[in-house]
Coordinates of N, CA and C in Angstrom, one line a residue:
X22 N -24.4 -2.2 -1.7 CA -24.2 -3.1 -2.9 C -22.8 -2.9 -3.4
X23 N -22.4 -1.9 -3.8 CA -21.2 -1.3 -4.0 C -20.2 -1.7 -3.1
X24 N -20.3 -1.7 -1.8 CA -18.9 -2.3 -0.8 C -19.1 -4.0 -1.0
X25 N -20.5 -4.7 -0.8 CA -20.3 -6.2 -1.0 C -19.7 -5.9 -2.5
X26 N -20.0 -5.7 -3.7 CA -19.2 -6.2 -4.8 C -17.9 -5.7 -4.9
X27 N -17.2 -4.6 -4.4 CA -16.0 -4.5 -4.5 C -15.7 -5.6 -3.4
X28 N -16.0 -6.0 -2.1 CA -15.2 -7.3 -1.5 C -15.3 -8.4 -2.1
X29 N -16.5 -8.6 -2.9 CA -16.0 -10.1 -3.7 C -15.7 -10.0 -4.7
X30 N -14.9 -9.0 -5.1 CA -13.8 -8.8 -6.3 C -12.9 -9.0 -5.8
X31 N -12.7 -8.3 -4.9 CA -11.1 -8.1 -3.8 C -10.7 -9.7 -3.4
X32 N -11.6 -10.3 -3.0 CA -11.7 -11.4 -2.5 C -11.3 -12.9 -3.2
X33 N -12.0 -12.4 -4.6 CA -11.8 -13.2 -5.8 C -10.6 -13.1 -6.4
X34 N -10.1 -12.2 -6.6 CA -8.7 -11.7 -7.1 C -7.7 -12.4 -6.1
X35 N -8.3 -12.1 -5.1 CA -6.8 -12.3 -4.2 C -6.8 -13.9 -4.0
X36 N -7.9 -14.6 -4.1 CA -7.9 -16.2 -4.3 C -7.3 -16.5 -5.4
X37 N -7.5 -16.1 -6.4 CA -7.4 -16.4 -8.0 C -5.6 -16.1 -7.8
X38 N -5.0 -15.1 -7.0 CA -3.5 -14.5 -6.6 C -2.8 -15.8 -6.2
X39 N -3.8 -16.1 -5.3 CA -2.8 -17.1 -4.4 C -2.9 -19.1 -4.8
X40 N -3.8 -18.6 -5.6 CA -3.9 -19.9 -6.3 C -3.3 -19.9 -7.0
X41 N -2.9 -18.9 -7.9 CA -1.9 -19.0 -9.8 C -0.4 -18.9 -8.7
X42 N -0.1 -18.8 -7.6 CA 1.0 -18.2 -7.0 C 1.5 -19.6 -6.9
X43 N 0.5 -21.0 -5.8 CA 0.5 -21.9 -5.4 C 1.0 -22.8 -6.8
X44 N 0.3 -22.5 -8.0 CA 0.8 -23.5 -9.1 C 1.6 -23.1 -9.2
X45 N 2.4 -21.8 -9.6 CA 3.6 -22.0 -9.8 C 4.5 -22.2 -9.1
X46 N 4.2 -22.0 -7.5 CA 6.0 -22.8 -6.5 C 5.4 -23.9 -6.9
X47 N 4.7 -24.7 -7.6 CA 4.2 -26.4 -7.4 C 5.5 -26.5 -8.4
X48 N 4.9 -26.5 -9.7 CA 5.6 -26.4 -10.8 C 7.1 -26.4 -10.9
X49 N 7.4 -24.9 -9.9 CA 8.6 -24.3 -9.8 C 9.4 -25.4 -9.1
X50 N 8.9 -26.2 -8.2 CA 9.5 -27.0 -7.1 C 10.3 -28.2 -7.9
X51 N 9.0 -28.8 -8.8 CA 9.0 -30.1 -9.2 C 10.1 -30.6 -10.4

């Protein structure tokens, strides 16, 4: 229980990383 919820933390974070990453080169670009 403990290793599934630390990977869909890890998992979530690292989405939530690369998505706030993605708006900003958008932004940055435009």
């Amino acid at each position: 229980h403990d290793y599934l919820t630390g990977g869909f933390t890890a998992n979530t974070s690292l989405a939530h990383y690369c998505r706030d990453n993605g708006l900003l080169l958008h932004i940055h670009r435009a």
